[in-house]
Amino acid sequence: MRADKKQITRLLNTAKGQIIGIIKMIDDDKYCIDISNQLLAVEAIIKKANQEVIRAHLEGCVKEAIANGEDSHQKIDEIMQTITKMSK
């Protein structure tokens, strides 16, 4: 993986901390909308981490594969499948 591992790890650790907090909110019977807002915040962090991984893949693996004459169609298909999953 060529993504900035420190940044990805930081983002995921932040999400992990928020999830632990959300579980506590649920255990403490906090207001549903407050819980939902925290879930949305975690979702945004995970999306950001995934975007960074995809960006690194495009700038590294895909760029290198094309430069080395590998089948660019396969790489494009992989990216399109991932984008489709992300947009659901």
Short mmCIF file of C-alpha atoms in Angstrom, two decimals:
data_model
loop_
_atom_site.label_atom_id
_atom_site.label_comp_id
_atom_site.label_asym_id
_atom_site.label_seq_id
_atom_site.Cartn_x
_atom_site.Cartn_y
_atom_site.Cartn_z
CA MET A 1 0.00 0.00 0.00
CA ARG A 2 1.41 3.35 -1.02
CA ALA A 3 -1.00 5.60 0.83
CA ASP A 4 0.25 7.75 3.69
CA LYS A 5 -0.03 5.05 6.33
CA LYS A 6 0.27 7.51 9.21
CA GLN A 7 -2.61 9.60 7.91
CA ILE A 8 -4.81 6.56 7.21
CA THR A 9 -4.03 5.09 10.63
CA ARG A 10 -4.76 8.44 12.30
CA LEU A 11 -8.11 8.70 10.55
CA LEU A 12 -9.07 5.14 11.43
CA ASN A 13 -7.99 5.55 15.05
CA THR A 14 -10.14 8.67 15.24
CA ALA A 15 -13.08 6.69 13.85
CA LYS A 16 -12.38 3.90 16.34
CA GLY A 17 -12.43 6.37 19.23
CA GLN A 18 -15.68 7.84 17.99
CA ILE A 19 -17.25 4.39 17.67
CA ILE A 20 -16.29 3.61 21.26
CA GLY A 21 -17.93 6.90 22.25
CA ILE A 22 -21.05 6.04 20.26
CA ILE A 23 -21.34 2.68 22.00
CA LYS A 24 -21.16 4.52 25.33
CA MET A 25 -23.84 6.94 24.12
CA ILE A 26 -26.08 3.97 23.27
CA ASP A 27 -25.41 2.33 26.65
CA ASP A 28 -26.24 5.65 28.34
CA ASP A 29 -29.51 5.99 26.36
CA LYS A 30 -28.46 9.28 24.76
CA TYR A 31 -30.71 11.12 22.31
CA CYS A 32 -31.07 9.24 19.01
CA ILE A 33 -30.30 12.27 16.84
CA ASP A 34 -27.06 12.87 18.75
CA ILE A 35 -26.08 9.24 18.15
CA SER A 36 -27.00 9.53 14.48
CA ASN A 37 -24.88 12.68 14.10
CA GLN A 38 -21.89 10.87 15.58
CA LEU A 39 -22.45 7.92 13.24
CA LEU A 40 -22.45 10.33 10.30
CA ALA A 41 -19.18 11.82 11.55
CA VAL A 42 -17.59 8.35 11.66
CA GLU A 43 -18.88 7.61 8.18
CA ALA A 44 -17.26 10.82 6.89
CA ILE A 45 -13.91 9.88 8.44
CA ILE A 46 -14.00 6.40 6.92
CA LYS A 47 -14.90 7.86 3.52
CA LYS A 48 -11.92 10.22 3.80
CA ALA A 49 -9.60 7.32 4.64
CA ASN A 50 -10.92 5.34 1.68
CA GLN A 51 -10.48 8.33 -0.64
CA GLU A 52 -6.85 8.59 0.43
CA VAL A 53 -6.27 4.88 -0.25
CA ILE A 54 -7.88 5.19 -3.69
CA ARG A 55 -5.90 8.35 -4.47
CA ALA A 56 -2.65 6.60 -3.58
CA HIS A 57 -3.65 3.62 -5.71
CA LEU A 58 -4.28 5.86 -8.71
CA GLU A 59 -1.08 7.85 -8.24
CA GLY A 60 1.03 4.78 -7.56
CA CYS A 61 -0.16 1.38 -8.71
CA VAL A 62 -2.28 2.48 -11.66
CA LYS A 63 0.23 5.04 -12.92
CA GLU A 64 3.04 2.49 -12.65
CA ALA A 65 1.04 -0.25 -14.38
CA ILE A 66 0.22 2.01 -17.32
CA ALA A 67 3.83 3.21 -17.56
CA ASN A 68 4.99 -0.42 -17.65
CA GLY A 69 2.59 -1.25 -20.46
CA GLU A 70 0.28 -3.38 -18.35
CA ASP A 71 -3.38 -3.74 -19.23
CA SER A 72 -4.92 -0.39 -18.31
CA HIS A 73 -8.42 -1.77 -18.87
CA GLN A 74 -8.10 -4.03 -15.83
CA LYS A 75 -7.00 -1.11 -13.64
CA ILE A 76 -9.83 1.06 -14.95
CA ASP A 77 -12.33 -1.74 -14.26
CA GLU A 78 -11.03 -2.08 -10.69
CA ILE A 79 -11.41 1.63 -10.08
CA MET A 80 -14.88 1.73 -11.62
CA GLN A 81 -16.01 -1.18 -9.43
CA THR A 82 -14.69 0.61 -6.37
CA ILE A 83 -16.33 3.91 -7.33
CA THR A 84 -19.62 2.08 -7.86
CA LYS A 85 -19.38 0.54 -4.39
CA MET A 86 -18.50 3.92 -2.87
CA SER A 87 -21.50 5.60 -4.44
CA LYS A 88 -24.04 3.16 -2.99
#
